[in-house]
Amino acid sequence: MNAADLGLPVAVPSTALFTDRYELTMLQAALRAGTAGRRSVFEVFTRRLPEGRRYGVVAGTGRVLDAVENFRFDPGVLEFLADRGIVDAPTLEWLSGYRFRGDIWGYPEGEVYFPGSPIMRVEGSFAECVLLETVILSILNHDSAVAAAASRMAVAAGDRPLIEMGARRTHELAAVAAARAAYVGGFATTSDLAAGFRYNIPTVGTSAHAFTLLHDSERDAFRAQVDSLGGGTTLLVDTYDVTEAVRMAVEIAGPELGAVRIDSGDLLLLAHRVRQQLDDLGAHKTKIVVTSDLDEYAIASLAAAPVDAYGVGTQLVTGSGHPTCSMVYKLVARADSAEPDAPLRPVAKKSMGGKMSVGGRKWAARRTDADGVAEAEVVGTGPVPEELAGRQLLVELVRGGEVVAREPLDAARDRHTAARGALPLSATQLSKGEPVLPTEYV
Amino acid sequence: MNAADLGLPVAVPSTALFTDRYELTMLQAALRAGTAGRRSVFEVFTRRLPEGRRYGVVAGTGRVLDAVENFRFDPGVLEFLADRGIVDAPTLEWLSGYRFRGDIWGYPEGEVYFPGSPIMRVEGSFAECVLLETVILSILNHDSAVAAAASRMAVAAGDRPLIEMGARRTHELAAVAAARAAYVGGFATTSDLAAGFRYNIPTVGTSAHAFTLLHDSERDAFRAQVDSLGGGTTLLVDTYDVTEAVRMAVEIAGPELGAVRIDSGDLLLLAHRVRQQLDDLGAHKTKIVVTSDLDEYAIASLAAAPVDAYGVGTQLVTGSGHPTCSMVYKLVARADSAEPDAPLRPVAKKSMGGKMSVGGRKWAARRTDADGVAEAEVVGTGPVPEELAGRQLLVELVRGGEVVAREPLDAARDRHTAARGALPLSATQLSKGEPVLPTEYV
């Protein structure tokens, strides 16, 4: 099992049913027509970034590798497919032995992307590749959307740490993936224990308003929390009166109090007022954490305020207005026969209603200027120009069905920081605009 | 295991880590302070509907019941909590025996709701209730958002069936929950096989553009599909030239061809043109399915077009612009001591920045006019007025830790249709407006 490779405690169950039914009906028809074995190339890309966004962030690649490795048809699944008459007996037989044995290349996790970037390329027989469409898109569309929001928030937050706390605002397992994607995009910690368990992301959390309300007084609640968690804890100070709560917090925990959290009200005003009060009380090292309906714009607006950390929920896990990317999984080339050495022929749906695709198996490279700043995303189907050979973006992820590019999550996180840092400065502007790099087809 | 009750093939694993860390730190502090055993009432509600929406739809209740039943701390989870120092030894000991043994009441699944509606009420010791916050909110916030979008689309579609096909646009397991919520909201089928497997929702699907492109010609592709799936299949006719494809489709499958699918272009124009062509070819019963970036407005705009079914993806699974609800889980009452008969005291955070809560354990009823049309959502904490006693909305879901209200998904689906039908007619307008019922606090 893949998960063991990274010492993760969670086994990934079969992913075979995260599949749109048409993938199986196409398989059945192609098996019968004798075309299922044609060597095929599918590519994942998006025709556009969400409106106004300057760059995208590839996230979920590691989860895709897990999902491909665990895409197998167990007896219970085969029985379901048989009972419902979803596919015929020869197809069931074929599925029972299914393992992906092809090749996958892709942008490594954390890399940035642009319209047309071939984020992932899946190559093998039509039959084995077509089945992976939905699960690959589900993962990349979701995780990349969250990572893009996270990246913008990380830019806005600068050196101040960001806490992911959106679990309650999205599906319980989407939340775990969201915490992972947020970490790739630059968040430091998560409130979600399942994300800590599964991906080893540092977890944080102290108390909610309910804890204060449970006790006979705010003083009792603070004392109970400090008794249990020590003076370095974070006390939530906005249940009743913030000024009174801050005074009491320092009285109870001492000036070594770790932090106070503000979850409502005018955060800019409160942060200034609370900082002043903390300093007056000698609690110079006590930090201020804010956590109320933040997005990248609210974070940026607090840049000059004495805030030490931001907790972000809803807007992060919903991609800050763009909860999904528009990534598609398209057949771009296939052989004319099932012979292993039959040459690949580029294919593409005819342009209609803007849904254009570019046929052919693609490479991509990021051209940089003399100062090393990226200036274009270059995508091509022919030979790679010599000057771009060293700047290619796709890396080998799966070779002959074996995952060859498993990596710790921190590697993706570091890669994202580096990739974003190599973009033109305007990439980090929050204002709306065109993609910061043009895509050139050669 | 709960799932067996409904003959579902999927066991629900432990949900205990779908938890924000602060729930466990509050537990630890409350255990130490001697307040953990105080009888407490938590309520789930929202302060507002998404902007412009007329009503909300409760969905996910059945999944909440599964999650509560499976909220238990297995040895691996306890080890994780111990290793990371998340809670102390006495808390670990307490968690090892955790089962929810309290009571849950709530709006039944499929019911509509409004600002302030106490959608769910969780009652028991503080310790046992506080742990459920995140998992309950995750499920209700996600599933209700999708169901609300589905309900609007179902209104727009009228008698025409809706196909859920958004799996690729959202997290792979969120997709399964989305298919379930969409079914509650009025969708007829799903493309997602996992949703069929897990919830017995009817699945559909035939072929994608890749299937056409795989073959040497569109004719070969159509023939292969008809050979495999029969003449009643749905052929995708917009890979190259729609008119030519429709002609060929009827030629190959005969006038008994089940349907044609159009996935791009001007759907209104194409639907009219294709209907005319099908009729001219004698394929009067061949249906037209459209599937391109639809939302409730696009569906409504096709009401007069000869369309027989709509496939909806992105906009459904992202809640048609509102991917999450704003439901919160608040402590509204608690006892002053851990004595079982200690009276409950209403509690509420002080109003600040608009985050007002109403303290006290609530009932809710929907008042109707003489014609049986709903006219107000009435929420109260005192005695229930006699005339509303028979119109109460909360039903018992869990009694002493035992689920007492498990039901087939069709029951929720039917309930939603009935509940929506009893609202004033303006509820079904797609135009933005205020909630169709006022919430009255008594």
Short mmCIF file of N, CA and C in Angstrom, two decimals, chain A residues 17 19-22 24-26 28-29 32-33 35 38 63 80 84 86 126 133-134 137-139 141-142 167-174 177 191-194 196-197 200 203-211 213-216 224 227-228 238-240 263-264 270 292 318 323-324 327 331 334 348-350 352 355, chain B residues 17 19-22 24-26 28-29 32-33 35 38 63 80 84 86 126 133-134 137-139 141-142 167-174 177 191-194 196-197 200 203-211 213-216 224 227-228 238-240 263-264 270 292 314 318 323-324 327 331 334 348-350 352 355:
data_model
loop_
_atom_site.label_atom_id
_atom_site.label_comp_id
_atom_site.label_asym_id
_atom_site.label_seq_id
_atom_site.Cartn_x
_atom_site.Cartn_y
_atom_site.Cartn_z
N LEU A 17 -14.61 3.21 -7.93
CA LEU A 17 -15.96 3.69 -8.23
C LEU A 17 -16.07 5.21 -8.24
N THR A 19 -15.91 7.15 -10.39
CA THR A 19 -15.88 6.99 -11.83
C THR A 19 -17.25 7.32 -12.38
N ASP A 20 -17.26 8.10 -13.45
CA ASP A 20 -18.53 8.32 -14.12
C ASP A 20 -18.87 7.08 -14.95
N ARG A 21 -20.12 6.73 -14.89
CA ARG A 21 -20.54 5.48 -15.51
C ARG A 21 -20.11 5.39 -16.97
N TYR A 22 -20.07 6.51 -17.67
CA TYR A 22 -19.74 6.42 -19.09
C TYR A 22 -18.34 5.91 -19.34
N LEU A 24 -17.10 3.32 -17.99
CA LEU A 24 -17.24 1.87 -18.11
C LEU A 24 -18.00 1.47 -19.37
N THR A 25 -18.98 2.25 -19.75
CA THR A 25 -19.71 1.90 -20.98
C THR A 25 -18.82 2.12 -22.20
N MET A 26 -17.98 3.15 -22.16
CA MET A 26 -17.02 3.33 -23.26
C MET A 26 -16.05 2.16 -23.32
N GLN A 28 -16.56 -0.91 -22.34
CA GLN A 28 -17.25 -2.09 -22.87
C GLN A 28 -17.38 -2.02 -24.39
N ALA A 29 -17.78 -0.87 -24.88
CA ALA A 29 -17.97 -0.74 -26.32
C ALA A 29 -16.63 -0.84 -27.06
N ARG A 32 -15.38 -4.43 -27.20
CA ARG A 32 -16.13 -5.18 -28.20
C ARG A 32 -15.73 -4.79 -29.61
N ALA A 33 -15.43 -3.50 -29.81
CA ALA A 33 -15.06 -3.02 -31.14
C ALA A 33 -13.60 -3.28 -31.48
N THR A 35 -11.07 -1.70 -30.19
CA THR A 35 -10.29 -0.46 -30.16
C THR A 35 -9.75 -0.15 -28.77
N ARG A 38 -5.90 0.42 -28.23
CA ARG A 38 -5.14 1.45 -28.93
C ARG A 38 -4.39 2.33 -27.93
N ARG A 63 -2.10 12.84 -4.15
CA ARG A 63 -3.34 12.08 -3.95
C ARG A 63 -3.74 11.35 -5.22
N PHE A 80 -21.54 -5.37 -7.72
CA PHE A 80 -22.43 -4.22 -7.93
C PHE A 80 -22.59 -3.94 -9.43
N ARG A 84 -26.26 -4.48 -11.35
CA ARG A 84 -26.98 -3.37 -11.96
C ARG A 84 -26.92 -3.41 -13.48
N ILE A 86 -24.43 -2.81 -15.34
CA ILE A 86 -23.71 -1.64 -15.84
C ILE A 86 -22.75 -2.02 -16.97
N PHE A 126 -6.20 2.82 -24.44
CA PHE A 126 -7.41 3.60 -24.21
C PHE A 126 -8.15 3.06 -22.99
N GLU A 133 -10.39 9.08 -15.69
CA GLU A 133 -10.79 10.48 -15.90
C GLU A 133 -11.37 11.15 -14.65
N THR A 134 -12.42 10.55 -14.12
CA THR A 134 -13.15 11.25 -13.06
C THR A 134 -12.33 11.40 -11.79
N LEU A 137 -9.62 14.04 -12.22
CA LEU A 137 -10.18 15.40 -12.26
C LEU A 137 -10.74 15.84 -10.91
N SER A 138 -11.41 14.92 -10.23
CA SER A 138 -11.96 15.27 -8.91
C SER A 138 -10.85 15.80 -8.01
N ILE A 139 -9.78 15.08 -7.98
CA ILE A 139 -8.69 15.43 -7.06
C ILE A 139 -8.03 16.74 -7.49
N ASN A 141 -9.08 19.11 -9.59
CA ASN A 141 -9.98 20.27 -9.59
C ASN A 141 -10.22 20.80 -8.18
N HIS A 142 -10.40 19.91 -7.25
CA HIS A 142 -10.66 20.35 -5.88
C HIS A 142 -9.40 20.89 -5.22
N ALA A 167 -12.68 23.10 8.20
CA ALA A 167 -13.26 21.75 8.14
C ALA A 167 -14.79 21.77 8.22
N ARG A 168 -15.33 22.63 9.03
CA ARG A 168 -16.78 22.64 9.26
C ARG A 168 -17.55 23.23 8.09
N ARG A 169 -16.85 23.80 7.13
CA ARG A 169 -17.53 24.47 6.02
C ARG A 169 -17.52 23.66 4.74
N THR A 170 -17.00 22.47 4.78
CA THR A 170 -16.96 21.66 3.57
C THR A 170 -17.10 20.19 3.96
N HIS A 171 -17.39 19.37 2.99
CA HIS A 171 -17.51 17.92 3.21
C HIS A 171 -16.35 17.41 4.07
N GLU A 172 -16.64 16.49 4.95
CA GLU A 172 -15.66 16.09 5.97
C GLU A 172 -14.37 15.53 5.39
N LEU A 173 -14.43 14.89 4.23
CA LEU A 173 -13.18 14.39 3.64
C LEU A 173 -12.59 15.40 2.66
N ALA A 174 -13.43 16.18 2.04
CA ALA A 174 -12.90 17.31 1.27
C ALA A 174 -12.09 18.21 2.19
N ALA A 177 -8.54 16.93 2.49
CA ALA A 177 -7.79 17.28 1.27
C ALA A 177 -7.53 18.78 1.22
N SER A 191 -6.61 23.10 11.81
CA SER A 191 -7.40 22.71 12.98
C SER A 191 -7.90 21.27 12.87
N ASP A 192 -7.77 20.69 11.69
CA ASP A 192 -8.44 19.42 11.38
C ASP A 192 -7.57 18.23 11.80
N LEU A 193 -8.03 17.51 12.81
CA LEU A 193 -7.23 16.40 13.32
C LEU A 193 -7.02 15.32 12.27
N ALA A 194 -8.01 15.09 11.42
CA ALA A 194 -7.85 14.05 10.40
C ALA A 194 -6.71 14.41 9.44
N GLY A 196 -4.06 16.08 10.33
CA GLY A 196 -2.84 15.80 11.08
C GLY A 196 -2.53 14.32 11.07
N PHE A 197 -3.57 13.53 11.24
CA PHE A 197 -3.42 12.07 11.29
C PHE A 197 -2.95 11.53 9.96
N ASN A 200 0.15 14.32 8.44
CA ASN A 200 1.19 14.80 9.33
C ASN A 200 1.31 16.33 9.31
N THR A 203 -1.24 20.40 13.81
CA THR A 203 -2.60 20.82 14.18
C THR A 203 -2.56 21.81 15.34
N VAL A 204 -3.55 22.67 15.37
CA VAL A 204 -3.66 23.64 16.47
C VAL A 204 -5.12 23.79 16.86
N GLY A 205 -5.35 24.39 18.03
CA GLY A 205 -6.71 24.65 18.49
C GLY A 205 -6.78 24.71 20.00
N THR A 206 -7.57 25.64 20.50
CA THR A 206 -7.67 25.73 21.96
C THR A 206 -9.12 25.71 22.45
N SER A 207 -9.89 26.74 22.14
CA SER A 207 -11.26 26.73 22.67
C SER A 207 -12.19 27.61 21.85
N ALA A 208 -13.49 27.36 22.03
CA ALA A 208 -14.54 28.09 21.32
C ALA A 208 -15.38 28.86 22.34
N HIS A 209 -16.30 29.66 21.83
CA HIS A 209 -17.18 30.39 22.73
C HIS A 209 -17.96 29.45 23.64
N ALA A 210 -18.26 28.26 23.15
CA ALA A 210 -19.03 27.31 23.96
C ALA A 210 -18.32 27.02 25.28
N PHE A 211 -17.00 27.01 25.23
CA PHE A 211 -16.26 26.71 26.46
C PHE A 211 -16.44 27.81 27.49
N LEU A 213 -19.02 29.82 27.61
CA LEU A 213 -20.43 29.81 28.01
C LEU A 213 -20.76 28.64 28.94
N LEU A 214 -19.99 27.59 28.85
CA LEU A 214 -20.22 26.42 29.72
C LEU A 214 -19.99 26.76 31.18
N HIS A 215 -19.04 27.68 31.40
CA HIS A 215 -18.64 27.96 32.78
C HIS A 215 -19.46 29.08 33.40
N ASP A 216 -19.40 29.16 34.72
CA ASP A 216 -20.24 30.13 35.41
C ASP A 216 -19.80 31.56 35.15
N ALA A 224 -9.91 27.53 33.88
CA ALA A 224 -9.96 26.10 33.53
C ALA A 224 -9.05 25.82 32.34
N ASP A 227 -5.37 26.17 33.47
CA ASP A 227 -5.02 25.01 34.30
C ASP A 227 -4.71 23.79 33.44
N SER A 228 -5.49 23.65 32.38
CA SER A 228 -5.36 22.45 31.55
C SER A 228 -4.26 22.58 30.51
N ASP A 238 -13.49 37.32 23.00
CA ASP A 238 -14.60 38.16 22.53
C ASP A 238 -15.98 37.59 22.82
N THR A 239 -16.09 36.79 23.88
CA THR A 239 -17.42 36.25 24.18
C THR A 239 -18.32 37.33 24.78
N TYR A 240 -17.75 38.15 25.66
CA TYR A 240 -18.55 39.22 26.26
C TYR A 240 -17.92 40.58 25.93
N ASP A 263 -12.52 36.79 17.33
CA ASP A 263 -13.28 36.08 16.30
C ASP A 263 -14.49 36.88 15.82
N SER A 264 -14.57 38.15 16.15
CA SER A 264 -15.72 38.95 15.70
C SER A 264 -15.38 40.42 15.86
N LEU A 270 -9.88 46.41 16.82
CA LEU A 270 -9.67 45.58 18.01
C LEU A 270 -8.21 45.17 18.15
N SER A 292 -12.01 35.74 11.89
CA SER A 292 -13.42 35.94 11.57
C SER A 292 -13.66 36.20 10.09
N THR A 318 -13.49 26.94 0.18
CA THR A 318 -14.33 27.15 -0.99
C THR A 318 -13.53 27.87 -2.09
N PRO A 323 -14.54 27.45 -6.16
CA PRO A 323 -14.37 26.17 -5.46
C PRO A 323 -13.87 25.04 -6.33
N THR A 324 -13.78 25.26 -7.61
CA THR A 324 -13.28 24.19 -8.48
C THR A 324 -12.49 24.85 -9.61
N MET A 327 -10.49 22.12 -14.90
CA MET A 327 -9.62 21.16 -15.58
C MET A 327 -10.43 20.07 -16.26
N LEU A 331 -8.63 13.25 -24.56
CA LEU A 331 -7.83 12.41 -25.44
C LEU A 331 -7.18 13.34 -26.47
N ARG A 334 -3.93 9.15 -30.23
CA ARG A 334 -4.14 7.70 -30.10
C ARG A 334 -3.63 7.02 -31.36
N ALA A 348 -8.57 15.78 -31.77
CA ALA A 348 -9.18 16.87 -31.01
C ALA A 348 -10.62 17.04 -31.47
N LYS A 349 -11.48 17.34 -30.52
CA LYS A 349 -12.85 17.71 -30.82
C LYS A 349 -12.82 18.99 -31.65
N LYS A 350 -13.76 19.06 -32.59
CA LYS A 350 -13.86 20.28 -33.38
C LYS A 350 -14.26 21.44 -32.48
N MET A 352 -16.07 24.29 -30.86
CA MET A 352 -17.50 24.63 -30.86
C MET A 352 -17.83 25.24 -29.51
N LYS A 355 -15.10 25.48 -26.67
CA LYS A 355 -14.46 24.32 -26.04
C LYS A 355 -13.33 23.75 -26.91
N LEU B 17 -12.02 11.67 13.93
CA LEU B 17 -11.02 12.70 13.66
C LEU B 17 -11.51 13.80 12.74
N THR B 19 -12.72 16.39 13.25
CA THR B 19 -12.89 17.16 14.48
C THR B 19 -11.84 18.24 14.51
N ASP B 20 -12.27 19.44 14.86
CA ASP B 20 -11.28 20.49 15.08
C ASP B 20 -10.62 20.26 16.43
N ARG B 21 -9.33 20.46 16.43
CA ARG B 21 -8.55 20.14 17.62
C ARG B 21 -9.11 20.80 18.87
N TYR B 22 -9.69 21.98 18.72
CA TYR B 22 -10.15 22.67 19.94
C TYR B 22 -11.27 21.93 20.65
N LEU B 24 -11.20 18.84 21.35
CA LEU B 24 -10.53 17.96 22.31
C LEU B 24 -9.86 18.74 23.43
N THR B 25 -9.32 19.91 23.10
CA THR B 25 -8.69 20.69 24.18
C THR B 25 -9.76 21.23 25.13
N MET B 26 -10.92 21.60 24.59
CA MET B 26 -12.03 22.02 25.47
C MET B 26 -12.46 20.86 26.37
N GLN B 28 -10.68 18.35 27.40
CA GLN B 28 -9.67 18.12 28.43
C GLN B 28 -9.79 19.14 29.56
N ALA B 29 -9.93 20.39 29.17
CA ALA B 29 -10.03 21.45 30.19
C ALA B 29 -11.30 21.31 31.01
N ARG B 32 -11.06 18.43 33.51
CA ARG B 32 -10.22 18.81 34.63
C ARG B 32 -10.95 19.79 35.56
N ALA B 33 -11.75 20.67 34.95
CA ALA B 33 -12.46 21.68 35.75
C ALA B 33 -13.74 21.13 36.37
N THR B 35 -16.47 20.47 34.78
CA THR B 35 -17.65 21.00 34.11
C THR B 35 -18.08 20.16 32.90
N ARG B 38 -21.74 18.75 32.66
CA ARG B 38 -22.93 19.59 32.68
C ARG B 38 -23.82 19.31 31.47
N ARG B 63 -26.64 11.19 6.81
CA ARG B 63 -25.19 11.03 6.95
C ARG B 63 -24.71 11.45 8.34
N PHE B 80 -2.38 8.28 18.01
CA PHE B 80 -2.03 9.54 17.35
C PHE B 80 -2.19 10.71 18.32
N ARG B 84 1.11 12.92 19.64
CA ARG B 84 1.26 14.34 19.35
C ARG B 84 1.00 15.22 20.56
N ILE B 86 -1.79 15.81 21.99
CA ILE B 86 -2.97 16.65 21.77
C ILE B 86 -3.85 16.70 23.02
N PHE B 126 -21.86 18.21 28.19
CA PHE B 126 -21.02 19.07 27.37
C PHE B 126 -19.97 18.24 26.64
N GLU B 133 -19.22 18.83 16.96
CA GLU B 133 -19.43 20.08 16.23
C GLU B 133 -18.98 20.00 14.76
N THR B 134 -17.73 19.67 14.57
CA THR B 134 -17.18 19.79 13.22
C THR B 134 -17.81 18.80 12.25
N LEU B 137 -21.37 19.85 11.34
CA LEU B 137 -21.40 21.04 10.47
C LEU B 137 -20.86 20.72 9.08
N SER B 138 -19.80 19.94 9.00
CA SER B 138 -19.25 19.59 7.69
C SER B 138 -20.33 18.98 6.81
N ILE B 139 -21.03 18.04 7.37
CA ILE B 139 -22.03 17.31 6.58
C ILE B 139 -23.19 18.22 6.22
N ASN B 141 -23.45 21.54 6.27
CA ASN B 141 -23.08 22.70 5.44
C ASN B 141 -22.86 22.30 3.98
N HIS B 142 -22.23 21.18 3.77
CA HIS B 142 -21.97 20.75 2.38
C HIS B 142 -23.23 20.24 1.72
N ALA B 167 -19.23 14.86 -10.54
CA ALA B 167 -18.18 14.19 -9.75
C ALA B 167 -16.79 14.74 -10.03
N ARG B 168 -16.52 15.04 -11.29
CA ARG B 168 -15.17 15.48 -11.64
C ARG B 168 -14.86 16.90 -11.19
N ARG B 169 -15.84 17.61 -10.72
CA ARG B 169 -15.64 19.02 -10.35
C ARG B 169 -15.51 19.25 -8.86
N THR B 170 -15.52 18.17 -8.09
CA THR B 170 -15.41 18.34 -6.63
C THR B 170 -14.67 17.14 -6.07
N HIS B 171 -14.24 17.26 -4.85
CA HIS B 171 -13.53 16.17 -4.17
C HIS B 171 -14.27 14.84 -4.36
N GLU B 172 -13.53 13.78 -4.53
CA GLU B 172 -14.12 12.51 -4.93
C GLU B 172 -15.17 11.98 -3.96
N LEU B 173 -15.02 12.24 -2.68
CA LEU B 173 -16.05 11.79 -1.75
C LEU B 173 -17.12 12.85 -1.51
N ALA B 174 -16.74 14.10 -1.64
CA ALA B 174 -17.76 15.15 -1.63
C ALA B 174 -18.73 14.90 -2.78
N ALA B 177 -21.42 12.46 -1.74
CA ALA B 177 -22.40 13.15 -0.91
C ALA B 177 -23.23 14.13 -1.74
N SER B 191 -24.25 10.31 -12.52
CA SER B 191 -23.22 9.63 -13.31
C SER B 191 -22.23 8.91 -12.41
N ASP B 192 -22.28 9.17 -11.12
CA ASP B 192 -21.23 8.73 -10.19
C ASP B 192 -21.51 7.31 -9.69
N LEU B 193 -20.66 6.39 -10.08
CA LEU B 193 -20.91 5.00 -9.69
C LEU B 193 -20.82 4.80 -8.18
N ALA B 194 -19.94 5.54 -7.53
CA ALA B 194 -19.84 5.39 -6.07
C ALA B 194 -21.14 5.78 -5.38
N GLY B 196 -24.08 5.38 -6.73
CA GLY B 196 -24.98 4.26 -6.97
C GLY B 196 -24.71 3.12 -6.00
N PHE B 197 -23.43 2.85 -5.81
CA PHE B 197 -22.99 1.75 -4.94
C PHE B 197 -23.40 2.02 -3.50
N ASN B 200 -27.51 3.68 -3.59
CA ASN B 200 -28.53 3.07 -4.44
C ASN B 200 -29.24 4.08 -5.34
N THR B 203 -27.84 5.15 -11.68
CA THR B 203 -26.71 5.74 -12.41
C THR B 203 -26.96 5.69 -13.91
N VAL B 204 -26.39 6.65 -14.61
CA VAL B 204 -26.51 6.70 -16.07
C VAL B 204 -25.17 7.13 -16.68
N GLY B 205 -25.06 6.91 -17.98
CA GLY B 205 -23.86 7.36 -18.68
C GLY B 205 -23.60 6.50 -19.90
N THR B 206 -23.16 7.13 -20.97
CA THR B 206 -22.90 6.35 -22.18
C THR B 206 -21.51 6.60 -22.74
N SER B 207 -21.23 7.79 -23.25
CA SER B 207 -19.92 7.99 -23.85
C SER B 207 -19.53 9.46 -23.87
N ALA B 208 -18.21 9.68 -24.02
CA ALA B 208 -17.64 11.02 -24.06
C ALA B 208 -17.04 11.26 -25.44
N HIS B 209 -16.56 12.47 -25.66
CA HIS B 209 -15.92 12.77 -26.94
C HIS B 209 -14.70 11.86 -27.19
N ALA B 210 -14.06 11.47 -26.11
CA ALA B 210 -12.88 10.60 -26.28
C ALA B 210 -13.23 9.33 -27.04
N PHE B 211 -14.44 8.84 -26.82
CA PHE B 211 -14.83 7.59 -27.48
C PHE B 211 -14.95 7.80 -28.99
N LEU B 213 -13.36 10.12 -30.67
CA LEU B 213 -12.00 10.40 -31.17
C LEU B 213 -11.12 9.15 -31.22
N LEU B 214 -11.43 8.19 -30.40
CA LEU B 214 -10.65 6.94 -30.40
C LEU B 214 -10.79 6.20 -31.72
N HIS B 215 -11.97 6.33 -32.31
CA HIS B 215 -12.27 5.53 -33.50
C HIS B 215 -11.86 6.25 -34.78
N ASP B 216 -11.75 5.46 -35.85
CA ASP B 216 -11.25 6.03 -37.10
C ASP B 216 -12.25 7.01 -37.70
N ALA B 224 -19.90 1.17 -32.90
CA ALA B 224 -19.34 0.43 -31.75
C ALA B 224 -20.24 0.60 -30.52
N ASP B 227 -23.56 -1.26 -31.10
CA ASP B 227 -23.31 -2.70 -30.99
C ASP B 227 -23.24 -3.13 -29.53
N SER B 228 -22.63 -2.29 -28.72
CA SER B 228 -22.41 -2.67 -27.34
C SER B 228 -23.61 -2.37 -26.45
N ASP B 238 -21.92 15.96 -30.87
CA ASP B 238 -21.29 17.26 -31.16
C ASP B 238 -19.76 17.22 -31.23
N THR B 239 -19.22 16.07 -31.58
CA THR B 239 -17.75 16.02 -31.68
C THR B 239 -17.26 16.77 -32.92
N TYR B 240 -17.98 16.58 -34.02
CA TYR B 240 -17.59 17.26 -35.26
C TYR B 240 -18.75 18.16 -35.74
N ASP B 263 -23.38 18.68 -25.98
CA ASP B 263 -22.56 19.12 -24.85
C ASP B 263 -21.83 20.44 -25.13
N SER B 264 -22.21 21.14 -26.17
CA SER B 264 -21.53 22.40 -26.47
C SER B 264 -22.39 23.20 -27.44
N LEU B 270 -29.59 24.65 -31.09
CA LEU B 270 -29.29 23.27 -31.49
C LEU B 270 -30.44 22.33 -31.14
N SER B 292 -24.20 21.08 -21.02
CA SER B 292 -23.04 21.96 -21.10
C SER B 292 -23.13 23.13 -20.12
N THR B 314 -20.77 21.13 -12.71
CA THR B 314 -20.10 22.10 -11.86
C THR B 314 -21.04 22.89 -10.96
N THR B 318 -21.08 22.73 -6.74
CA THR B 318 -20.57 23.91 -6.06
C THR B 318 -21.71 24.77 -5.53
N PRO B 323 -21.21 27.34 -2.25
CA PRO B 323 -20.77 25.97 -1.99
C PRO B 323 -20.90 25.51 -0.55
N THR B 324 -21.25 26.41 0.33
CA THR B 324 -21.43 26.00 1.72
C THR B 324 -22.55 26.85 2.31
N MET B 327 -24.07 27.41 8.37
CA MET B 327 -24.60 26.83 9.62
C MET B 327 -23.53 26.80 10.70
N LEU B 331 -23.68 26.45 21.58
CA LEU B 331 -24.21 26.10 22.90
C LEU B 331 -25.31 27.11 23.24
N ARG B 334 -27.19 25.26 29.16
CA ARG B 334 -26.42 24.26 29.90
C ARG B 334 -26.79 24.35 31.37
N ALA B 348 -25.74 32.58 25.70
CA ALA B 348 -25.48 33.11 24.35
C ALA B 348 -24.30 34.05 24.41
N LYS B 349 -23.50 34.02 23.37
CA LYS B 349 -22.43 34.99 23.20
C LYS B 349 -23.06 36.37 23.07
N LYS B 350 -22.36 37.36 23.63
CA LYS B 350 -22.85 38.72 23.49
C LYS B 350 -22.81 39.12 22.02
N MET B 352 -22.00 40.81 18.76
CA MET B 352 -20.83 41.60 18.36
C MET B 352 -20.58 41.34 16.89
N LYS B 355 -22.77 38.70 14.94
CA LYS B 355 -22.83 37.26 15.23
C LYS B 355 -23.75 36.97 16.41
#
